[in-house]
Coordinates of C-alpha atoms and ligand atoms in Angstrom, one line a residue:
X137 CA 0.0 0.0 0.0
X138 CA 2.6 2.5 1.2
X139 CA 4.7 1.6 -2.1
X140 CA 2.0 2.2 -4.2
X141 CA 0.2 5.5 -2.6
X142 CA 4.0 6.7 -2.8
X143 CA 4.4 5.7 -6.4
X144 CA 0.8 7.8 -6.9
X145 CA 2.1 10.9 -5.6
X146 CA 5.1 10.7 -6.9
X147 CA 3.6 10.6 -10.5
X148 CA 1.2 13.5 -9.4
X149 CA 4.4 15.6 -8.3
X150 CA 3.8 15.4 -4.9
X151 CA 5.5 15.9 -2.4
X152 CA 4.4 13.7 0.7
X153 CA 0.5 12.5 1.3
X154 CA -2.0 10.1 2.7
X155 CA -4.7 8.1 1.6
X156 CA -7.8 8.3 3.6
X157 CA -10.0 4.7 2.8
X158 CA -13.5 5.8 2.5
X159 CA -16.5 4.7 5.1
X160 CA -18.1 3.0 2.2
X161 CA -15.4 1.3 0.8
X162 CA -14.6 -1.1 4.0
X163 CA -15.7 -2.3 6.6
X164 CA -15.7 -0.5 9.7
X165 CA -12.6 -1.8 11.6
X166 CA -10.3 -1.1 8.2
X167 CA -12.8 2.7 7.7
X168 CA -10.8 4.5 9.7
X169 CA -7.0 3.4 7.9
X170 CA -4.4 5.5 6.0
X171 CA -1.6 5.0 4.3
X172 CA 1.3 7.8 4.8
X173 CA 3.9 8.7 2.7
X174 CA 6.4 10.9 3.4
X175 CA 4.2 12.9 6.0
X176 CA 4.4 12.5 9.3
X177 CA 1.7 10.8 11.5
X178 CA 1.0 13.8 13.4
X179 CA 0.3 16.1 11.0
X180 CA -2.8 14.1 9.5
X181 CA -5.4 15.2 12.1
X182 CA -4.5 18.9 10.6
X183 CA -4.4 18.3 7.2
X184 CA -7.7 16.4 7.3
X185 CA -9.6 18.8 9.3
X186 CA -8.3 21.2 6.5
X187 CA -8.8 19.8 3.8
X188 CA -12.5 18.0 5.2
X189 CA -13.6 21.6 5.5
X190 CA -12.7 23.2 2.1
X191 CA -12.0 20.7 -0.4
X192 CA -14.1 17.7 -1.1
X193 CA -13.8 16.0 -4.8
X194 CA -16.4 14.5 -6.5
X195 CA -16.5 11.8 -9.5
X196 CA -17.2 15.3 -12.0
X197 CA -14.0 17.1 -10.1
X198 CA -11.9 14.4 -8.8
X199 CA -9.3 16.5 -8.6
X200 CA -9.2 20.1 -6.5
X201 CA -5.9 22.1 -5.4
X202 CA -5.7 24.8 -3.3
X203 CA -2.9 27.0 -2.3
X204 CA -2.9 26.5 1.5
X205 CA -2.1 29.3 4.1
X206 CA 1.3 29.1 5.4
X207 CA -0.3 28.8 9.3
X208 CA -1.5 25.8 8.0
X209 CA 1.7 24.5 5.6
X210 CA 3.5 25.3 9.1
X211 CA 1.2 23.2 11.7
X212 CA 2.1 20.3 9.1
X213 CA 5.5 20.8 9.9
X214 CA 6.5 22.2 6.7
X215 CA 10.2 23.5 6.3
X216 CA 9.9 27.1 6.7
X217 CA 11.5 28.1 3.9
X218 CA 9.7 25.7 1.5
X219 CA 6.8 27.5 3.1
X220 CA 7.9 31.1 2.4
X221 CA 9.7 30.5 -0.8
X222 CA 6.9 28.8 -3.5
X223 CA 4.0 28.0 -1.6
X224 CA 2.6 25.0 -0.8
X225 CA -0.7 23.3 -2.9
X226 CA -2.7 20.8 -1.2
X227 CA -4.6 18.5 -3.9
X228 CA -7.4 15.7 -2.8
X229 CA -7.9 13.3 -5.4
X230 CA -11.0 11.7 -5.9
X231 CA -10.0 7.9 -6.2
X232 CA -13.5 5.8 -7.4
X233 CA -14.1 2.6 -9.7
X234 CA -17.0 0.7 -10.7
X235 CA -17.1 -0.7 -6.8
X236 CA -17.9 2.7 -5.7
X237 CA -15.9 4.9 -4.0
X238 CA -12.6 4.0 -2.3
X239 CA -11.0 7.2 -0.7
X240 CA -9.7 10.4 -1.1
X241 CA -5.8 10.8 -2.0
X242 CA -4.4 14.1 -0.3
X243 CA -1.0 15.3 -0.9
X244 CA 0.8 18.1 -0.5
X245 CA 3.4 19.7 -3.2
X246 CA 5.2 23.0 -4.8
X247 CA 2.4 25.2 -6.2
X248 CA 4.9 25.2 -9.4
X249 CA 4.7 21.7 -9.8
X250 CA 2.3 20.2 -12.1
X251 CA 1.9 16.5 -12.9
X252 CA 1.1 15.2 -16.6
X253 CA -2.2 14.3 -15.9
X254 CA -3.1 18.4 -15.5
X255 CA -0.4 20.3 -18.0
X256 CA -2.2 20.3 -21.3
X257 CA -4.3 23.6 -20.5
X258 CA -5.1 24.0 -23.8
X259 CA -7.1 20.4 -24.2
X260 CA -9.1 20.2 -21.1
X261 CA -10.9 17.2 -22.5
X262 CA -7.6 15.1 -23.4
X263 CA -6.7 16.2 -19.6
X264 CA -9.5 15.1 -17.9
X265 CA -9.4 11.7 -19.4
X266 CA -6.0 11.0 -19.0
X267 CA -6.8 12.4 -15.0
X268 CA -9.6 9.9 -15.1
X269 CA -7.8 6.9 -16.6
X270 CA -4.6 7.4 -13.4
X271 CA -8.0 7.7 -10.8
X272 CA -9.2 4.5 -12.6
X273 CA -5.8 3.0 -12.8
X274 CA -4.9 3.7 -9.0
X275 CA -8.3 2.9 -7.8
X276 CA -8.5 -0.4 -9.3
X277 CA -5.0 -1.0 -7.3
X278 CA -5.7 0.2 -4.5
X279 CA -8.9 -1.8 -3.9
X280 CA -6.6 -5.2 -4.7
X281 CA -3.7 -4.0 -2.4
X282 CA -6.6 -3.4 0.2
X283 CA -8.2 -6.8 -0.3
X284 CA -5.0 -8.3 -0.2
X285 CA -4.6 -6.9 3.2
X286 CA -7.6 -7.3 4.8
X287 CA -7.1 -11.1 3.7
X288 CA -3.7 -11.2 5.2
X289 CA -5.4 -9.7 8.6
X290 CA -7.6 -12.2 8.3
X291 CA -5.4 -14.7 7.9
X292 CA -3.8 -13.5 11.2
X293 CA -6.7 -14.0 12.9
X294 CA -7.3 -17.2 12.2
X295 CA -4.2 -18.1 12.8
X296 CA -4.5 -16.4 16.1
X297 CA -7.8 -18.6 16.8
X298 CA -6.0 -21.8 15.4
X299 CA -3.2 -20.9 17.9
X300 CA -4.7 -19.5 21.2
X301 CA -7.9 -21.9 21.0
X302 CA -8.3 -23.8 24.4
X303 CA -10.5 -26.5 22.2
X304 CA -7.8 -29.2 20.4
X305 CA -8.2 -28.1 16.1
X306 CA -6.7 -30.8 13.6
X307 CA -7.2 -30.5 10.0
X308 CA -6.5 -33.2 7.5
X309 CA -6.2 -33.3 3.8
X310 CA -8.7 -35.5 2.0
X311 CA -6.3 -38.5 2.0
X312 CA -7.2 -38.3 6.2
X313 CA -3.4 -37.0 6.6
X314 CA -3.1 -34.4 9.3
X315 CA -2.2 -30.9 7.6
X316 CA -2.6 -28.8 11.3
X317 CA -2.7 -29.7 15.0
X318 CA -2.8 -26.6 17.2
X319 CA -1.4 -26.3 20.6
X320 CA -4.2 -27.3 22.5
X321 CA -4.3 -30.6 20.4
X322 CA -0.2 -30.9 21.5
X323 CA -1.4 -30.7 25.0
X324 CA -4.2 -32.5 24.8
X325 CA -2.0 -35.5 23.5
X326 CA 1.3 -35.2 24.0
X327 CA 2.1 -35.2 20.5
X328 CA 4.0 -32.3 18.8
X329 CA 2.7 -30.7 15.8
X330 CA 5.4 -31.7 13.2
X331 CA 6.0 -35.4 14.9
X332 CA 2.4 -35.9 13.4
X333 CA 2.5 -33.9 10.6
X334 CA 1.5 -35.7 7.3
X335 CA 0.6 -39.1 9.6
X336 CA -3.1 -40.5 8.7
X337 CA -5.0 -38.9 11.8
X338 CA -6.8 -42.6 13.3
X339 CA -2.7 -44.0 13.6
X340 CA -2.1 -40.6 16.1
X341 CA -5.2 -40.3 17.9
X342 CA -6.3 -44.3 17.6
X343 CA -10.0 -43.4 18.6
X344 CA -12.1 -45.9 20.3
X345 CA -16.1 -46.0 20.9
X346 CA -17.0 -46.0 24.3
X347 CA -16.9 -49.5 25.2
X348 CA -13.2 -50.1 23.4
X349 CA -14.1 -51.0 20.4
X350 CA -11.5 -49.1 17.9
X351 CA -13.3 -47.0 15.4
X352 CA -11.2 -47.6 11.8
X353 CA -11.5 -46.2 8.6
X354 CA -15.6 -47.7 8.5
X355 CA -16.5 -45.6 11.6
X356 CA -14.4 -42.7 10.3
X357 CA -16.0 -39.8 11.3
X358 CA -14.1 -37.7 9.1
X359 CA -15.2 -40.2 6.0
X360 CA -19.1 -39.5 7.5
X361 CA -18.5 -35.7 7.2
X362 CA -17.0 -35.7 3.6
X363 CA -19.8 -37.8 2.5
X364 CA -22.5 -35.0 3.8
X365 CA -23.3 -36.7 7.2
X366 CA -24.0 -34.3 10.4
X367 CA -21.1 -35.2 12.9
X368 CA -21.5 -32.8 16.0
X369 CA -20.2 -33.5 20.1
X370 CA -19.3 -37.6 19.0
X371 CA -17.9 -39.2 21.5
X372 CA -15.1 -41.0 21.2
X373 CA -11.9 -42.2 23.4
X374 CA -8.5 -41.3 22.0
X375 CA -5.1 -42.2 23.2
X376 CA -2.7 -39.8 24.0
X377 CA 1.0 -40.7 23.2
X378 CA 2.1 -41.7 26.4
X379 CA -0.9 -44.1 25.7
X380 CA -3.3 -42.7 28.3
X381 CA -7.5 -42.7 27.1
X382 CA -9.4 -40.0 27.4
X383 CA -13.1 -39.1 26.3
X384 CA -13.5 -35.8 23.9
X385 CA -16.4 -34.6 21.7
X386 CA -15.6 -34.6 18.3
X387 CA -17.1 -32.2 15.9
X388 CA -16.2 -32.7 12.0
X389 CA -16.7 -29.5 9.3
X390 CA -15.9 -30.4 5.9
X391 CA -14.4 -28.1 3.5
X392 CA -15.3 -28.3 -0.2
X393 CA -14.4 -27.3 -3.5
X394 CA -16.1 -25.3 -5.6
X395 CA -17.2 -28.5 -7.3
X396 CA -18.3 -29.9 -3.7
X397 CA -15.5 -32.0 -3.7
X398 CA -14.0 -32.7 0.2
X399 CA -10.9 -31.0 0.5
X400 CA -10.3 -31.1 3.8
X401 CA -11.8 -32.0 7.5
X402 CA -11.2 -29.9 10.6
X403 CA -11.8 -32.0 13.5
X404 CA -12.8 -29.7 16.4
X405 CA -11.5 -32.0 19.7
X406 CA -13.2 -30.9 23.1
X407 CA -12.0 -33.2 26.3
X408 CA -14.8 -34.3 28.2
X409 CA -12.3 -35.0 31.0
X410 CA -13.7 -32.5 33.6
X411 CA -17.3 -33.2 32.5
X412 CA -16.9 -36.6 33.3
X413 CA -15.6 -36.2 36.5
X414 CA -18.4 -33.7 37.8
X415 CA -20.9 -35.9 36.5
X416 CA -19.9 -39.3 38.6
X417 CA -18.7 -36.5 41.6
X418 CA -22.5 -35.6 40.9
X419 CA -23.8 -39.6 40.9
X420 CA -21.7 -40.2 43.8
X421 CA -22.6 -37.2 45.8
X422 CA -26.5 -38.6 45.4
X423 CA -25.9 -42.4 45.9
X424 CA -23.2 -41.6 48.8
X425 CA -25.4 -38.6 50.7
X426 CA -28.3 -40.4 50.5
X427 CA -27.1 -44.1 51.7
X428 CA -25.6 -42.0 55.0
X429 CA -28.8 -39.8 55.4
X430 CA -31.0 -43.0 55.1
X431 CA -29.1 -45.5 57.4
X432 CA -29.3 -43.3 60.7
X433 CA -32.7 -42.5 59.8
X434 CA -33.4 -46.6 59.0
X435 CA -31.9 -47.6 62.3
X436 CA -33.2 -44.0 64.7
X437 CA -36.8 -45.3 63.2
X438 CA -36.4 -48.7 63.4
X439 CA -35.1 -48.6 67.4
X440 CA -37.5 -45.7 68.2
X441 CA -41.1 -47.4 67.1
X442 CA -39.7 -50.6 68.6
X443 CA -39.7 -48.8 72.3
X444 CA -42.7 -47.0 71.2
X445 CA -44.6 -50.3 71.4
X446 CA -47.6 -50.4 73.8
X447 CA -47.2 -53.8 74.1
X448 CA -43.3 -54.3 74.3
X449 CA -41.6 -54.5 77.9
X450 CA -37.5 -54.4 77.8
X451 CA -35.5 -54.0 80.7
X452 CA -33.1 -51.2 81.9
X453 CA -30.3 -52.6 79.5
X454 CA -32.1 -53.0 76.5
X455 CA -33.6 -49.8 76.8
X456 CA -30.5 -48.4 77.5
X457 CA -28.6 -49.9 74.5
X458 CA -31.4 -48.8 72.3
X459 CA -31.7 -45.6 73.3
X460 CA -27.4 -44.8 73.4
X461 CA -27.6 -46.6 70.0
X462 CA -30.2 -43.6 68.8
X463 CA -28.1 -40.7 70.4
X464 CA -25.1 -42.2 68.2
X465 CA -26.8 -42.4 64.8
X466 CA -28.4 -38.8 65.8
X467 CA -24.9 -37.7 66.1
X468 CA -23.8 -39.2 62.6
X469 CA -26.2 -37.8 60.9
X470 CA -25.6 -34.2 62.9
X471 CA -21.7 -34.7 62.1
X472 CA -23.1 -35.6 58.0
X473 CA -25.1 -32.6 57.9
X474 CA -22.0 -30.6 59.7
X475 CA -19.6 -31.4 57.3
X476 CA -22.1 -31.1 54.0
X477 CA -22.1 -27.3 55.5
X478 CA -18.4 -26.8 56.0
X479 CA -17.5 -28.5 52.2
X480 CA -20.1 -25.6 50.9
X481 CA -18.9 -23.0 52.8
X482 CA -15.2 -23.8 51.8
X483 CA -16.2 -23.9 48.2
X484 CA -18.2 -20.8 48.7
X485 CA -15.7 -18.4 50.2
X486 CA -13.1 -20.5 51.6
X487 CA -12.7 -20.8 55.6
X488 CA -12.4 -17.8 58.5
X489 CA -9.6 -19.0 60.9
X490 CA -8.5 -17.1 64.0
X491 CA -5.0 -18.2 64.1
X492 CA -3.3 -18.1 67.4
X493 CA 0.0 -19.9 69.3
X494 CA -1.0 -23.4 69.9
X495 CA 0.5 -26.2 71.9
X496 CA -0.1 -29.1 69.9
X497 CA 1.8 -31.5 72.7
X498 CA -0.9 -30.3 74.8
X499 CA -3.9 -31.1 72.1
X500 CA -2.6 -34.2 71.1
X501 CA -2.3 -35.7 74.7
X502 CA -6.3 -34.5 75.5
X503 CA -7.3 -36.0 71.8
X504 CA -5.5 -39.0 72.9
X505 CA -7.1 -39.7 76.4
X506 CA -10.8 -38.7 74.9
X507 CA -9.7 -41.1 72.4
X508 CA -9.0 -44.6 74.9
X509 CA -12.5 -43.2 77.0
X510 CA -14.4 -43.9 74.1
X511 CA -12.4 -46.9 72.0
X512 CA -10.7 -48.7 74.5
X513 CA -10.1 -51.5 72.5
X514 CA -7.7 -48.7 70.3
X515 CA -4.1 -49.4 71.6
X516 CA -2.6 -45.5 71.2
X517 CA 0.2 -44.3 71.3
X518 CA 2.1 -41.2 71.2
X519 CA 5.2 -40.0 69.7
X520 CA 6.2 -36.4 70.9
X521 CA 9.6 -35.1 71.4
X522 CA 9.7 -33.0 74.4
X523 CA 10.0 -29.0 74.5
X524 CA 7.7 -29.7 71.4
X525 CA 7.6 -26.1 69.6
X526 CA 4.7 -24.1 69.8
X527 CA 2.5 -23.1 66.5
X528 CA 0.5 -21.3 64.5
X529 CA -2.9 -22.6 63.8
X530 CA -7.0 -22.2 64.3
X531 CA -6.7 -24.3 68.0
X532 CA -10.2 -25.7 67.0
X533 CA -9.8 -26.4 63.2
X534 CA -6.3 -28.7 64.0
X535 CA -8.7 -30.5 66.6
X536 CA -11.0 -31.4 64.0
X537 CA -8.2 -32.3 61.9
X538 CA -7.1 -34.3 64.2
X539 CA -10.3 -35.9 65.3
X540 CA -11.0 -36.9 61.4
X541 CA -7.8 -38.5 61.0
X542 CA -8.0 -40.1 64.2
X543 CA -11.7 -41.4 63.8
X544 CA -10.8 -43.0 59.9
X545 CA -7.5 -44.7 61.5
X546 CA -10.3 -46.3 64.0
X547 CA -12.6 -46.9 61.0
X548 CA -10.5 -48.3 58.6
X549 CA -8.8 -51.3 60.6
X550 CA -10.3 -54.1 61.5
X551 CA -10.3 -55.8 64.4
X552 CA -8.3 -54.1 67.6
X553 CA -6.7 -50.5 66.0
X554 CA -3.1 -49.9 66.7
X555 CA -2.6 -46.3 66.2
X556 CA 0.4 -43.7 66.9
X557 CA 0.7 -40.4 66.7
X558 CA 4.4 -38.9 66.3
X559 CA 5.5 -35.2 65.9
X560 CA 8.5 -34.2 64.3
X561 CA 10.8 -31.1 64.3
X562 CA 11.7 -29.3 61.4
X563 CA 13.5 -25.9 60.6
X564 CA 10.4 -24.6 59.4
X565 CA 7.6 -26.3 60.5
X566 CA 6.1 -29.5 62.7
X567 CA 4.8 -32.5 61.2
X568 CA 1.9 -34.4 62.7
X569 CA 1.8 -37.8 61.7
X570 CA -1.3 -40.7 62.5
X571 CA 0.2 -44.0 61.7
X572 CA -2.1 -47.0 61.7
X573 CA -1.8 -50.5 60.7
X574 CA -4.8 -50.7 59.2
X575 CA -6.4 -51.8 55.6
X576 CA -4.0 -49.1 53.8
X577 CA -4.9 -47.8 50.6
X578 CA -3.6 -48.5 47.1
X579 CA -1.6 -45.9 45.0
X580 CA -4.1 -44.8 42.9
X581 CA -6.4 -44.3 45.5
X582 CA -4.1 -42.1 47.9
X583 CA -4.1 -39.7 44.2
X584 CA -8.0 -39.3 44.9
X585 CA -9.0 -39.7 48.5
X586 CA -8.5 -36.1 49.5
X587 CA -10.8 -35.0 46.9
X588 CA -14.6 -34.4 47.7
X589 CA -17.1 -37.6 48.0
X590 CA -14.1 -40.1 46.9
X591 CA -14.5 -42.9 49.2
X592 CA -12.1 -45.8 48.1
X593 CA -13.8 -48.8 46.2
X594 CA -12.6 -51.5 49.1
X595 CA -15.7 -53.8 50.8
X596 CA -14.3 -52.8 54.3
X597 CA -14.3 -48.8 53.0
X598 CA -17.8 -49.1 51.2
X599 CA -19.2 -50.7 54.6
X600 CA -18.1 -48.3 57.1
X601 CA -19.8 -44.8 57.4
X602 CA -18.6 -42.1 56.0
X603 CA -19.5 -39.2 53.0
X604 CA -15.6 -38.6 51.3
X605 CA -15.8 -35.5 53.2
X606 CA -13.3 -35.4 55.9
X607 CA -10.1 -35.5 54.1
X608 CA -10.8 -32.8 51.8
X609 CA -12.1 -30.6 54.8
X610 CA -8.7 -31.4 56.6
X611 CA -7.1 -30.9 53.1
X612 CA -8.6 -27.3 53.2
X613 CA -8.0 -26.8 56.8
X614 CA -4.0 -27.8 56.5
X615 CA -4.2 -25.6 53.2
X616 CA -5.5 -22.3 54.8
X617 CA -2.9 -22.2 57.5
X618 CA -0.1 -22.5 54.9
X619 CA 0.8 -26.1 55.7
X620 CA 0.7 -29.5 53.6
X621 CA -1.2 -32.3 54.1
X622 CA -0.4 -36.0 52.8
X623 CA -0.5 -39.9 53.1
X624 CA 1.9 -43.0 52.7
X625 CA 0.7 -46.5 52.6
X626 CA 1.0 -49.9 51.7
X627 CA -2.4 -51.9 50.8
X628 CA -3.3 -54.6 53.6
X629 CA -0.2 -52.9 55.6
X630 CA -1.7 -49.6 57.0
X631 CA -1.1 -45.7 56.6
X632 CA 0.4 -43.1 58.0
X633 CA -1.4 -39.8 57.2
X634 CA 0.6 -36.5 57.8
X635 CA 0.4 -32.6 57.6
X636 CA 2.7 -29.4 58.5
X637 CA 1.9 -26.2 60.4
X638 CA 4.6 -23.5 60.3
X639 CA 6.2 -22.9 63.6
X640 CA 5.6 -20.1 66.1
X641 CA 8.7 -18.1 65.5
X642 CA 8.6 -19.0 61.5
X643 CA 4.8 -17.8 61.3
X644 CA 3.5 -14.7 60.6
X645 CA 1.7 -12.7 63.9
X646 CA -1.2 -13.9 65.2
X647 CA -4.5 -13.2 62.1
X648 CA -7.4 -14.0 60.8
X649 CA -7.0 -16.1 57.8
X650 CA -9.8 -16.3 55.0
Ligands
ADP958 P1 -15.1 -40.8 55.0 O1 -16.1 -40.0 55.7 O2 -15.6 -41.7 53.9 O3 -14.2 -41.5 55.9 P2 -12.7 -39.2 54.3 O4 -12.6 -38.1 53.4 O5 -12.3 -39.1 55.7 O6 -14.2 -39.7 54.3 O7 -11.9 -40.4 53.7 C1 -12.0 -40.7 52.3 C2 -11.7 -42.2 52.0 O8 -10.4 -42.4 52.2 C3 -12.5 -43.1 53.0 O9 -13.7 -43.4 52.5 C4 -11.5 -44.3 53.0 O10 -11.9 -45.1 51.9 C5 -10.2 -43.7 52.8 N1 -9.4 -43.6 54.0 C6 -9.3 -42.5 54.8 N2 -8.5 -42.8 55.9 C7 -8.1 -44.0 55.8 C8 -7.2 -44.8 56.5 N3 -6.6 -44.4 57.6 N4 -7.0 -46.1 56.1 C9 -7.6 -46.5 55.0 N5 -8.4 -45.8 54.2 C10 -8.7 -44.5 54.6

């Protein structure tokens, strides 16, 4: 554009210029471009408010000059002496073609210049059309050079979408080779783009249907979108180089020729990964909340129309058994309810904590005897170095901590619990461990269990109470004060579940964390 807008003015004897596109000619995001030559980029707002005022060309006059006032030659930063010397002409040319109109060309030059378009004073007509043959000329240019552009901007955006798209994008050729494969599809699989350049797309992304059945060339759903089918949000599995499944959407556009031949298939690849997840996080919420709302209520109905019974006479025992076993469900489903509240609250706007100096020696050793009072079948045992530091922490959030780690190392061994708890000193920070030889938990499992609702698959986890909720409220807990929470075990062996609070001195002054 600049080349040829300079090339223009040149052959008009100009001096410097710029080329305002018109309104009409573009749309709006390119209305408002120029092209400069030779002018600076300040001086346009002058020149056009000039010019806009006094010298408007039409198709009948493309062409108007004016001598400008040297104010004006000077607020365009004009060399004074060009100024004073010959004068300065300002000329707006007209530019139109069949299209319609495409701009206005304004330059600036020596009012004794004249271009060859304009000499012949003596054949105005001859003039006029060789003026209007250059406006055609240049127009028709122009308009191609501003195509051209527009298509190379957007080209950029495209490219921009291609590139920055969170959804996976792979095009193939209409051999099924794979011509693009954007970031997100390098991330999404593992693959880089010019590993699987060229490669037939099913060898790289070796799609499956849902219940493993590989979907070949047949079940192509590229094949099904060149030959005019519909293919929007398929599911499919595809394996990721490191060979690792995962479920996406697959949505297939087919681009044709202008003979509506395929030419190409852009496979728009949306993991369903997170979907997924919340949906069975959803399925298990419902089947887990309401087996542990129904089985207090079950037994608290059960037990309480049994000693309602006109008829029925127990003694003190009985009675007694029936009634404590009532208080304990009440309390399981009051401790349910309790932590259903907490994992909302956390989610909604994270936890208030009023942290404080705490002696955990101290808490530990009360945890411990409330512990034996109420399990004493549980052997426990504690491991605390003495002149244990002091510190930082919510003195009731570590007790409930505490309390949940301590009540699932009771839940999740059979027969008599051995538990221990051990402290340990390090620059920064104590470490709390619970160690129990209990039913441990396999590798896997330990990657999931501090996450919301995940109870682990075993028969002796699925039969004991419990919503998945207490880890991930200790998780949160640990979290907020700046510490780490964590587990090691060995399936059938038993675990040892650990976490980190800063120490006194290390810790910030006493707050209130959100
Ligand atoms: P729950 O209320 O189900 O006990 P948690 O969040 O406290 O919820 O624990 C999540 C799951 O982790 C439990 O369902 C259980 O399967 C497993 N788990 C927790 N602690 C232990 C442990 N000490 N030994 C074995 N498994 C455990």
């Amino acid at each position: 554009m600049t080349v040829l807008v300079g090339r223009a003015i040149q052959l008009l004897r100009g001096e410097s210029g710029v080329f305002v596109v018109s309104n009409e000619a573009f749309d709006p995001q390119s209305s408002a471009e120029y092209t400069l030559y030779h002018l600076d980029k300040d001086a346009v707002p002058f020149l056009l408010a000039y010019v806009q005022e006094s010298m408007q060309p039409s198709t009948l006059h493309p062409l108007l000059v004016e001598t400008i006032p040297p104010e004006i030659a000077r607020q365009l930063g004009l060399a004074e002496e060009v100024v004073e010397g010959q004068g300065i002409e300002c000329c707006s040319l007209a530019l139109y073609d069949e299209a319609g109109p495409l701009g206005i060309l304004y330059f600036l030059r020596l009012a004794t210049r004249r271009s060859c378009f304009e000499r012949y004073s003596d054949d105005e007509d001859a003039d006029q059309s060789a003026l209007h043959l250059f406006t055609a000329q240049l127009a028709g240019s122009l308009r191609f050079a501003l195509h051209s552009q527009s298509l190379v901007k957007e080209q950029g955006r495209l490219a921009a979408i291609f590139e920055y798209s969170t959804e996976g994008i792979l095009t193939v050729d209409n051999a099924l080779r794979i011509i693009d494969f954007n970031p997100a599809m390098e991330r999404l699989t593992g693959w880089r783009e010019e590993e699987v350049l060229g490669q037939f797309y099913i060898k790289v992304l070796r799609p499956k249907d849902r219940q493993g059945n590989d979907l070949g060339l047949h079940d192509s759903a590229v094949l099904q979108a060149f030959a005019g089918q519909e293919v929007v949000n398929r599911e499919m599995v595809i394996s990721a180089r490191d060979g690792q499944r995962f479920t996406v959407a697959v949505t297939v556009s087919c681009v044709r020729s202008a003979r509506g031949e395929p030419m190409n298939g852009i496979l728009n690849v949306h993991d369903l990964t997170r979907e997924l997840q919340q949906e069975e996080q959803r399925s298990t919420f419902i089947s887990v909340i309401s087996h542990e709302l129904q089985t207090p209520i079950a037994i608290i109905k059960g037990y309480a129309s049994t000693l309602a019974r006109a008829d029925a006479r127990f003694d003190s025992q009985t009675l007694r058994s029936r009634l404590v076993a009532i208080e304990e469900e009440a309390d399981r489903l009051n401790k349910l309810v309790g932590n259903l509240l907490y994992a909302s609250r956390i989610q909604a706007h994270g936890l208030q904590m009023d942290i404080t100096t705490l002696d955990l020696d101290n808490l530990i050793r009360s945890m411990a005897r409330r512990l034996r009072a109420k399990h004493p079948e549980v052997k426990i045992e504690l491991a605390v170095p003495p002149h244990l530091p002091a510190v930082m922490a919510d003195r009731e959030r570590i007790e409930e901590v505490l309390q949940n780690l301590l009540d699932n190392a009771v839940k999740y061994s059979p027969g008599k619990p051995e538990i221990t708890v051990a402290c340990y000193v390090t620059g920064e920070e104590v470490i709390v461990s619970i160690i129990d030889a209990g039913m441990g938990i396999s590798l896997r499992e330990q990657e999931q269990i501090f996450d919301r609702f995940h109870r682990v698959g075993e028969p002796l986890s699925q039969s004991t109470p419990g919503a998945g909720l207490g880890l991930y409220i200790c998780k949160a807990i640990i979290e907020a004060h700046g510490g780490r929470i964590w587990v090691e075990s060995t399936l059938r062996q038993g675990s040892t579940f650990s976490f980190s609070l800063p120490r006194e001195e290390k810790a910030p002054l006493p707050m209130v964390v959100f």
